[in-house]
Amino acid sequence: MNMRVLYFAWLRERVGLAEETVSPPPEVRTVADLITWLRSRGEVYEAALADPSIVRVAVNQDYARPDHPVQAGDEIAIFPPVTGG
Amino acid sequence: MTVRVQCEDFDTAAELEKLTAGNPRIGAVVTFTGLVRDFAEDKAIQRMTLEHYPGMTEKQLSAIVAEAQQRWPLDGCLVIHRYGPLEPGDRIVLVIVASAHRQAAFEACEFLVDWLKTKAPFWKLEEQGGERRWVEAKASDDAAAARWQR
């Protein structure tokens, strides 16, 4: 199951990618599952995503809580708390 | 009701004129303009870059404007937010709210600014000398946004 994952701001810099397509295993069903799976992919991900209090997630451009479902074809964005205005 | 996300500067007077033209119902217009400061925590800022999430930014700003329309009787509303490289003194954001009476215009404008600061996906990168620093979200901004929670 393919998903697009986008990274912004310092998360983009720490991961070293603005965007990637990932294929997590079928047991990845929620935002929290996806973050846990991403963290298992290497030290860079583990370090960038270690503190959930400073990581926000949007699924298909709407804010999503950890229990929000994820599925094939979703656009999932991972970013720090926003600082516009 | 208009939302624009753009790199270019904007002309506040021209936007205000456009928003109110031909609508004599409007008795009050409140505008908010956000500017780049030249300091952050007592350090000088030389430059700022605003990153955003194209698509989601417009979607979230439109949702915030729709929420304001639900809550107040508005006759016009415009939000322009810039992205890209900016310098101290540059305009970042413009919010214009028009209504028959001032209270709705004042409140809706404050609401829009409070919510866009905590919901619109923008991130500020500040440059001071050779150093660059991603601005951290402020608890005071969350508290300001929470005032409008229903």
Coordinates of C-alpha atoms in Angstrom, one line a residue:
Chain A
M1 CA 0.0 0.0 0.0
N2 CA 1.6 3.2 -1.2
M3 CA 1.3 6.5 0.6
R4 CA 2.9 9.9 -0.1
V5 CA 4.6 11.3 2.9
L6 CA 5.6 15.0 3.0
Y7 CA 7.9 16.7 5.5
F8 CA 8.1 20.4 6.3
A9 CA 10.4 22.9 8.1
W10 CA 13.0 21.4 10.4
L11 CA 11.4 17.9 10.0
R12 CA 12.2 18.1 6.3
E13 CA 15.8 19.2 7.0
R14 CA 16.3 16.4 9.6
V15 CA 14.8 13.7 7.5
G16 CA 16.7 15.1 4.5
L17 CA 13.6 14.7 2.2
A18 CA 10.7 16.9 1.3
E19 CA 8.7 14.0 0.1
E20 CA 8.8 10.3 -0.4
T21 CA 6.5 7.4 -1.3
V22 CA 6.4 4.7 1.3
S23 CA 4.8 1.2 1.4
P24 CA 4.2 0.4 5.0
P25 CA 3.0 -3.2 6.0
P26 CA -0.7 -3.8 6.3
E27 CA -0.7 -3.6 10.1
V28 CA 0.0 0.1 9.8
R29 CA -3.6 1.4 10.1
T30 CA -3.4 4.7 11.9
V31 CA -1.3 7.9 12.0
A32 CA 0.3 6.6 15.3
D33 CA 1.2 3.3 13.6
L34 CA 2.7 5.1 10.6
I35 CA 4.9 7.3 12.8
T36 CA 6.1 4.2 14.8
W37 CA 6.8 2.4 11.5
L38 CA 8.7 5.4 10.1
R39 CA 10.8 5.7 13.3
S40 CA 11.9 2.1 12.8
R41 CA 13.3 2.9 9.3
G42 CA 16.6 4.4 10.6
E43 CA 18.3 6.7 13.0
V44 CA 17.4 9.8 11.0
Y45 CA 13.7 9.1 11.3
E46 CA 14.0 7.9 14.9
A47 CA 15.7 11.2 15.9
A48 CA 13.4 13.5 13.9
L49 CA 10.1 11.9 15.1
A50 CA 11.2 11.0 18.7
D51 CA 9.2 13.7 20.4
P52 CA 5.5 13.5 19.5
S53 CA 4.6 16.7 21.3
I54 CA 6.4 18.7 18.5
V55 CA 5.2 16.7 15.6
R56 CA 1.9 17.5 13.8
V57 CA 0.3 15.3 11.1
A58 CA -2.2 16.1 8.4
V59 CA -3.9 13.4 6.3
N60 CA -5.1 14.7 2.9
Q61 CA -4.5 18.2 4.1
D62 CA -6.6 18.1 7.2
Y63 CA -5.1 17.9 10.7
A64 CA -5.2 14.3 12.0
R65 CA -5.0 12.8 15.5
P66 CA -2.9 9.7 16.3
D67 CA -5.9 7.4 16.0
H68 CA -6.9 8.8 12.5
P69 CA -6.8 6.0 9.9
V70 CA -4.3 5.9 7.0
Q71 CA -4.8 4.1 3.8
A72 CA -3.3 3.6 0.3
G73 CA -3.3 6.7 -1.7
D74 CA -3.3 9.1 1.3
E75 CA -1.2 12.3 1.3
I76 CA 0.3 12.4 4.8
A77 CA 2.2 15.5 5.9
I78 CA 4.5 15.5 9.0
F79 CA 5.6 18.9 10.4
P80 CA 6.3 20.9 13.5
P81 CA 3.7 23.2 15.1
V82 CA 3.0 26.0 12.8
T83 CA 4.4 29.5 13.2
G84 CA 2.8 31.7 10.5
G85 CA 0.9 35.0 10.9
Chain B
M1 CA -14.6 36.0 0.7
T2 CA -11.1 35.6 -0.6
V3 CA -7.9 33.8 0.5
R4 CA -4.6 34.3 -1.3
V5 CA -1.2 32.7 -0.6
Q6 CA 1.5 34.5 -2.5
C7 CA 5.1 35.4 -2.7
E8 CA 4.5 39.0 -3.8
D9 CA 3.7 42.0 -1.6
F10 CA 0.2 43.4 -1.3
D11 CA -1.3 46.8 -1.4
T12 CA -3.5 47.2 1.7
A13 CA -5.4 50.4 0.4
A14 CA -6.2 48.8 -2.9
E15 CA -7.4 45.6 -1.3
L16 CA -9.6 47.5 1.1
E17 CA -11.1 49.6 -1.8
K18 CA -11.8 46.4 -3.8
L19 CA -13.5 44.7 -0.8
T20 CA -15.8 47.5 0.0
A21 CA -16.6 48.8 -3.5
G22 CA -20.3 48.7 -4.3
N23 CA -21.5 47.6 -0.9
P24 CA -23.0 50.5 1.1
R25 CA -24.2 48.0 3.7
I26 CA -20.7 48.0 5.1
G27 CA -20.3 50.3 8.1
A28 CA -17.1 49.0 9.5
V29 CA -13.8 47.7 8.1
V30 CA -11.1 46.3 10.3
T31 CA -7.6 45.5 8.9
F32 CA -4.7 43.7 10.4
T33 CA -1.3 43.7 8.9
G34 CA 1.5 41.5 10.2
L35 CA 5.1 42.7 9.6
V36 CA 8.5 41.1 10.0
R37 CA 10.2 42.3 13.2
D38 CA 13.9 43.0 13.3
F39 CA 14.3 41.2 16.6
A40 CA 13.5 37.9 18.3
E41 CA 14.3 37.3 21.9
D42 CA 16.7 40.3 21.9
K43 CA 18.6 39.1 18.9
A44 CA 18.7 41.0 15.6
I45 CA 16.9 39.3 12.7
Q46 CA 18.3 40.0 9.2
R47 CA 16.1 37.9 7.2
M48 CA 13.2 35.5 7.4
T49 CA 11.9 32.8 5.1
L50 CA 8.4 31.5 5.3
E51 CA 7.8 28.0 4.2
H52 CA 4.2 26.7 3.7
Y53 CA 2.3 23.6 2.5
P54 CA 0.8 24.4 -0.8
G55 CA -2.8 23.2 -1.0
M56 CA -3.3 22.6 2.7
T57 CA -2.5 26.3 3.4
E58 CA -5.3 27.5 1.2
K59 CA -7.7 24.8 2.5
Q60 CA -7.1 25.7 6.1
L61 CA -7.3 29.4 5.5
S62 CA -10.6 28.9 3.6
A63 CA -12.0 26.8 6.5
I64 CA -11.0 29.5 9.0
V65 CA -12.7 32.2 6.9
A66 CA -15.8 30.0 6.6
E67 CA -15.9 29.6 10.4
A68 CA -15.7 33.4 10.8
Q69 CA -18.6 33.8 8.4
Q70 CA -20.6 31.3 10.5
R71 CA -20.0 33.2 13.7
W72 CA -20.3 36.9 12.6
P73 CA -22.5 38.7 10.0
L74 CA -19.7 39.6 7.6
D75 CA -20.1 41.5 4.3
G76 CA -16.5 40.9 3.2
C77 CA -13.4 39.1 4.2
L78 CA -9.9 38.9 2.7
V79 CA -6.9 37.0 3.9
I80 CA -3.5 37.3 2.1
H81 CA -0.5 35.5 3.5
R82 CA 2.9 35.7 2.0
Y83 CA 5.6 33.0 1.8
G84 CA 9.3 33.0 0.7
P85 CA 12.2 35.3 1.7
L86 CA 11.2 38.4 3.7
E87 CA 13.1 41.2 5.5
P88 CA 12.4 43.3 8.6
G89 CA 9.6 45.7 7.8
D90 CA 8.1 43.6 5.1
R91 CA 4.4 42.8 5.2
I92 CA 3.6 39.1 6.0
V93 CA -0.1 38.9 6.3
L94 CA -3.2 41.0 5.7
V95 CA -6.6 40.3 7.1
I96 CA -9.5 42.6 6.2
V97 CA -13.0 42.2 7.6
A98 CA -16.0 44.2 6.6
S99 CA -19.4 44.2 8.4
A100 CA -22.4 46.5 9.0
H101 CA -21.1 47.2 12.5
R102 CA -17.8 47.5 14.2
Q103 CA -18.1 44.8 16.9
A104 CA -18.5 42.0 14.4
A105 CA -15.6 43.4 12.3
F106 CA -13.2 43.8 15.3
E107 CA -14.0 40.3 16.8
A108 CA -13.9 38.5 13.5
C109 CA -10.6 40.0 12.6
E110 CA -9.0 39.0 15.9
F111 CA -10.5 35.5 15.6
L112 CA -9.0 35.1 12.1
V113 CA -5.6 36.2 13.1
D114 CA -5.6 34.0 16.2
W115 CA -6.7 31.0 14.3
L116 CA -4.5 31.4 11.3
K117 CA -1.5 31.7 13.5
T118 CA -2.2 28.2 15.1
K119 CA -3.8 26.4 12.1
A120 CA -2.4 27.6 8.8
P121 CA 0.6 25.5 7.9
F122 CA 3.4 28.1 7.7
W123 CA 6.8 27.9 9.3
K124 CA 9.2 30.8 9.9
L125 CA 12.9 30.4 9.5
E126 CA 14.9 33.3 11.0
E127 CA 18.5 34.2 10.0
Q128 CA 20.7 36.1 12.5
G129 CA 24.3 36.7 11.3
G130 CA 25.4 33.3 10.0
E131 CA 22.8 31.4 12.2
R132 CA 19.5 30.1 11.1
R133 CA 16.7 29.1 13.5
W134 CA 13.2 27.7 13.0
V135 CA 10.8 29.7 15.1
E136 CA 9.1 27.7 17.8
A137 CA 5.4 27.9 18.4
K138 CA 4.3 30.0 21.3
A139 CA 2.0 28.8 24.1
S140 CA 0.6 32.4 24.2
D141 CA -0.6 31.9 20.6
D142 CA -2.3 28.6 21.5
A143 CA -4.0 30.4 24.4
A144 CA -5.2 33.2 22.2
A145 CA -6.7 30.7 19.7
A146 CA -8.3 28.7 22.5
R147 CA -10.3 31.7 23.6
W148 CA -12.5 31.2 20.5
Q149 CA -13.0 27.5 21.1
R150 CA -16.7 26.5 21.3

